[in-house]
Amino acid sequence: MTIELHTWNTPNGRKISVALEEMGLPYKVIPVNITKGEQMAPEFLKLSPNNKIPAIVDPEGPDGKPVSIFESGAILLYLGEKTGKFLPKSLTGRIPVYEWLMWQMGGFGPMPGQVHHFIALENEQDRAYGLKRFMAETRRLYGVLDRRLADRDFVAGDLSVADFAILGWAWRHPRHKVELADFPNVKRWYEALMARPAVKRGMDAKLD
């Protein structure tokens, strides 16, 4: 049965389209135009009470009953559990997936997101402080990721939902004013992921 993906063309939306493609799950996109405030509509708030995209509706959830899930990290973990893909079976194997998924959710998302905000401001004085602060933190996070990938292909060992989560934000590196050449291990990881046919389909999916 087809999963509904309620989203918009953002890094958090791309995390889920990539995961769905990699997992081979059928889905249809239901655009939520955040530029017009559609995330505040009562119908969407029933799915995502925090009025943030993405959210999914799985008509064939646990025990065969429909279920809705909000928050991209929760969606990725749910899809990993549902399919048994990109989420290790052992607790030992899951620990680094959990760590790097939470790293993305708590840092490599909120911090680049602040860069997105301040870089769009027209007043140079308003922009300057915020950009200096959040660009520096964003580059620090790219450095953390680069060191992590120095001796492994993916952040948690095997390819996992944590990679999909991080990729959604690394995809916006031009907007972060970050040259991946400055972080060669991230560049290698990014290019390897983007070369995967399912990732390409997920990135090319029309979300708006």
Short mmCIF file of C-alpha atoms in Angstrom, two decimals:
data_model
loop_
_atom_site.label_atom_id
_atom_site.label_comp_id
_atom_site.label_asym_id
_atom_site.label_seq_id
_atom_site.Cartn_x
_atom_site.Cartn_y
_atom_site.Cartn_z
CA MET A 1 0.00 0.00 0.00
CA THR A 2 1.18 3.50 -0.82
CA ILE A 3 2.65 5.70 1.91
CA GLU A 4 1.61 9.35 1.91
CA LEU A 5 4.55 11.74 2.23
CA HIS A 6 3.36 15.17 3.34
CA THR A 7 6.31 17.45 2.68
CA TRP A 8 7.99 20.28 0.80
CA ASN A 9 11.29 20.62 -1.04
CA THR A 10 13.56 20.97 2.00
CA PRO A 11 16.47 18.99 3.47
CA ASN A 12 14.16 17.27 5.94
CA GLY A 13 11.80 16.31 3.15
CA ARG A 14 14.65 14.91 1.05
CA LYS A 15 15.73 12.65 3.90
CA ILE A 16 12.45 10.79 3.62
CA SER A 17 12.13 10.64 -0.17
CA VAL A 18 15.66 9.20 -0.33
CA ALA A 19 14.88 6.63 2.39
CA LEU A 20 11.63 5.58 0.73
CA GLU A 21 13.40 5.10 -2.60
CA GLU A 22 16.27 3.17 -1.03
CA MET A 23 13.82 0.94 0.83
CA GLY A 24 11.72 0.33 -2.27
CA LEU A 25 8.50 1.52 -0.63
CA PRO A 26 5.73 2.93 -2.82
CA TYR A 27 4.77 6.48 -1.87
CA LYS A 28 2.97 9.52 -3.13
CA VAL A 29 3.93 13.09 -2.34
CA ILE A 30 1.32 15.42 -0.89
CA PRO A 31 2.91 18.88 -1.08
CA VAL A 32 2.60 21.13 1.96
CA ASN A 33 3.52 24.60 0.74
CA ILE A 34 5.32 26.08 3.73
CA THR A 35 5.78 29.39 1.88
CA LYS A 36 2.00 29.81 2.03
CA GLY A 37 1.58 28.59 5.60
CA GLU A 38 -0.10 25.31 4.65
CA GLN A 39 1.75 23.61 7.54
CA MET A 40 -0.64 25.48 9.85
CA ALA A 41 -3.76 23.97 8.29
CA PRO A 42 -5.88 21.96 10.76
CA GLU A 43 -5.68 18.88 8.54
CA PHE A 44 -1.89 18.91 8.61
CA LEU A 45 -1.74 19.67 12.34
CA LYS A 46 -3.58 16.41 12.94
CA LEU A 47 -0.55 14.66 11.44
CA SER A 48 2.17 16.97 12.72
CA PRO A 49 1.17 18.88 15.86
CA ASN A 50 4.47 20.79 15.75
CA ASN A 51 3.42 22.20 12.32
CA LYS A 52 6.66 21.08 10.69
CA ILE A 53 7.18 18.97 7.59
CA PRO A 54 7.61 16.13 6.84
CA ALA A 55 4.96 13.73 8.06
CA ILE A 56 3.89 10.39 6.67
CA VAL A 57 0.75 8.31 6.74
CA ASP A 58 1.30 4.58 6.39
CA PRO A 59 -2.01 2.86 5.60
CA GLU A 60 -0.43 -0.44 6.55
CA GLY A 61 1.15 0.33 9.90
CA PRO A 62 1.59 -1.90 12.94
CA ASP A 63 -1.00 -4.70 13.07
CA GLY A 64 -2.11 -3.62 9.60
CA LYS A 65 -3.67 -0.42 10.90
CA PRO A 66 -3.05 3.09 9.48
CA VAL A 67 -0.54 5.22 11.35
CA SER A 68 0.83 8.74 10.98
CA ILE A 69 4.33 9.80 12.05
CA PHE A 70 5.89 13.24 12.30
CA GLU A 71 9.51 14.37 12.87
CA SER A 72 11.95 13.21 10.21
CA GLY A 73 14.14 11.24 12.62
CA ALA A 74 11.15 9.33 13.97
CA ILE A 75 10.00 8.64 10.41
CA LEU A 76 13.40 7.24 9.45
CA LEU A 77 13.50 4.95 12.48
CA TYR A 78 9.95 3.80 11.81
CA LEU A 79 10.72 3.01 8.18
CA GLY A 80 13.87 1.17 9.20
CA GLU A 81 11.88 -0.90 11.68
CA LYS A 82 9.09 -1.52 9.19
CA THR A 83 11.33 -2.74 6.40
CA GLY A 84 14.27 -4.16 8.33
CA LYS A 85 16.53 -2.13 6.05
CA PHE A 86 19.27 0.37 6.91
CA LEU A 87 18.81 -0.24 10.64
CA PRO A 88 20.96 -2.97 12.18
CA LYS A 89 19.22 -5.78 14.00
CA SER A 90 21.60 -5.86 16.96
CA LEU A 91 21.57 -3.18 19.63
CA THR A 92 25.34 -2.88 19.30
CA GLY A 93 24.94 -2.12 15.62
CA ARG A 94 22.16 0.37 16.24
CA ILE A 95 24.06 2.49 18.74
CA PRO A 96 26.13 4.41 16.14
CA VAL A 97 23.04 4.80 13.95
CA TYR A 98 21.20 6.36 16.88
CA GLU A 99 24.21 8.53 17.75
CA TRP A 100 24.66 9.96 14.27
CA LEU A 101 20.95 10.35 13.62
CA MET A 102 20.68 12.38 16.84
CA TRP A 103 23.81 14.31 15.87
CA GLN A 104 22.08 15.34 12.69
CA MET A 105 18.77 16.16 14.36
CA GLY A 106 20.36 18.19 17.15
CA GLY A 107 23.18 19.90 15.27
CA PHE A 108 23.64 19.29 11.56
CA GLY A 109 20.22 20.68 10.71
CA PRO A 110 19.41 23.36 13.25
CA MET A 111 22.80 25.08 12.78
CA PRO A 112 22.85 25.13 8.96
CA GLY A 113 19.18 26.11 9.18
CA GLN A 114 20.22 29.26 10.98
CA VAL A 115 22.66 29.98 8.14
CA HIS A 116 19.71 29.65 5.75
CA HIS A 117 17.80 32.19 7.84
CA PHE A 118 20.49 34.84 8.26
CA ILE A 119 21.85 34.61 4.75
CA ALA A 120 18.43 35.58 3.41
CA LEU A 121 18.26 38.82 5.42
CA GLU A 122 18.74 41.99 3.38
CA ASN A 123 20.08 44.21 6.17
CA GLU A 124 23.84 43.62 6.39
CA GLN A 125 24.00 44.49 10.09
CA ASP A 126 21.25 42.00 10.84
CA ARG A 127 23.04 39.34 8.82
CA ALA A 128 26.60 39.78 10.04
CA TYR A 129 26.49 38.47 13.60
CA GLY A 130 24.21 35.53 12.88
CA LEU A 131 26.19 34.43 9.84
CA LYS A 132 29.52 34.62 11.63
CA ARG A 133 28.22 32.55 14.53
CA PHE A 134 26.27 29.89 12.67
CA MET A 135 28.61 29.52 9.70
CA ALA A 136 31.45 28.82 12.12
CA GLU A 137 29.39 26.18 13.92
CA THR A 138 28.24 24.67 10.63
CA ARG A 139 31.86 24.31 9.48
CA ARG A 140 32.75 22.75 12.82
CA LEU A 141 30.03 20.15 12.26
CA TYR A 142 31.29 19.39 8.77
CA GLY A 143 34.68 18.84 10.40
CA VAL A 144 33.19 16.40 12.92
CA LEU A 145 31.59 14.48 10.06
CA ASP A 146 34.82 14.53 8.05
CA ARG A 147 36.77 13.01 10.93
CA ARG A 148 34.12 10.36 11.44
CA LEU A 149 34.32 9.34 7.79
CA ALA A 150 38.12 9.19 7.73
CA ASP A 151 38.19 5.42 8.23
CA ARG A 152 34.73 4.25 7.21
CA ASP A 153 32.43 4.47 4.20
CA PHE A 154 29.30 5.45 6.13
CA VAL A 155 28.75 7.13 9.47
CA ALA A 156 27.60 4.06 11.38
CA GLY A 157 29.49 1.33 9.53
CA ASP A 158 26.98 0.02 7.00
CA LEU A 159 24.69 2.38 5.11
CA SER A 160 21.87 3.39 7.44
CA VAL A 161 19.05 5.85 8.04
CA ALA A 162 21.61 8.09 9.77
CA ASP A 163 23.33 8.63 6.41
CA PHE A 164 20.02 9.55 4.79
CA ALA A 165 19.33 12.06 7.56
CA ILE A 166 22.72 13.74 7.21
CA LEU A 167 22.60 13.67 3.40
CA GLY A 168 19.42 15.74 3.41
CA TRP A 169 21.38 18.63 4.91
CA ALA A 170 24.72 18.03 3.19
CA TRP A 171 22.74 18.37 -0.07
CA ARG A 172 22.44 22.06 0.78
CA HIS A 173 26.18 22.64 1.21
CA PRO A 174 26.24 25.37 -1.49
CA ARG A 175 23.69 27.30 0.56
CA HIS A 176 25.86 26.82 3.64
CA LYS A 177 28.77 28.39 1.68
CA VAL A 178 30.74 25.21 2.30
CA GLU A 179 33.07 23.73 -0.33
CA LEU A 180 33.09 19.96 0.07
CA ALA A 181 36.67 19.97 -1.19
CA ASP A 182 37.56 21.40 2.22
CA PHE A 183 36.22 18.20 3.77
CA PRO A 184 37.51 15.40 1.50
CA ASN A 185 36.01 12.52 3.45
CA VAL A 186 32.59 14.17 3.42
CA LYS A 187 33.02 14.81 -0.31
CA ARG A 188 33.80 11.14 -0.98
CA TRP A 189 30.81 10.01 1.13
CA TYR A 190 28.48 12.56 -0.46
CA GLU A 191 29.44 11.66 -4.02
CA ALA A 192 29.14 7.94 -3.33
CA LEU A 193 25.64 8.39 -1.94
CA MET A 194 24.50 10.74 -4.70
CA ALA A 195 25.66 8.19 -7.29
CA ARG A 196 23.23 5.58 -5.95
CA PRO A 197 20.21 5.23 -8.27
CA ALA A 198 17.67 5.22 -5.43
CA VAL A 199 19.22 8.29 -3.81
CA LYS A 200 19.08 10.05 -7.17
CA ARG A 201 15.39 9.15 -7.50
CA GLY A 202 14.76 10.44 -3.99
CA MET A 203 16.58 13.69 -4.74
CA ASP A 204 14.80 14.13 -8.06
CA ALA A 205 11.32 13.40 -6.66
CA LYS A 206 9.07 16.42 -6.98
CA LEU A 207 8.25 17.48 -3.43
CA ASP A 208 6.71 20.88 -4.18
#
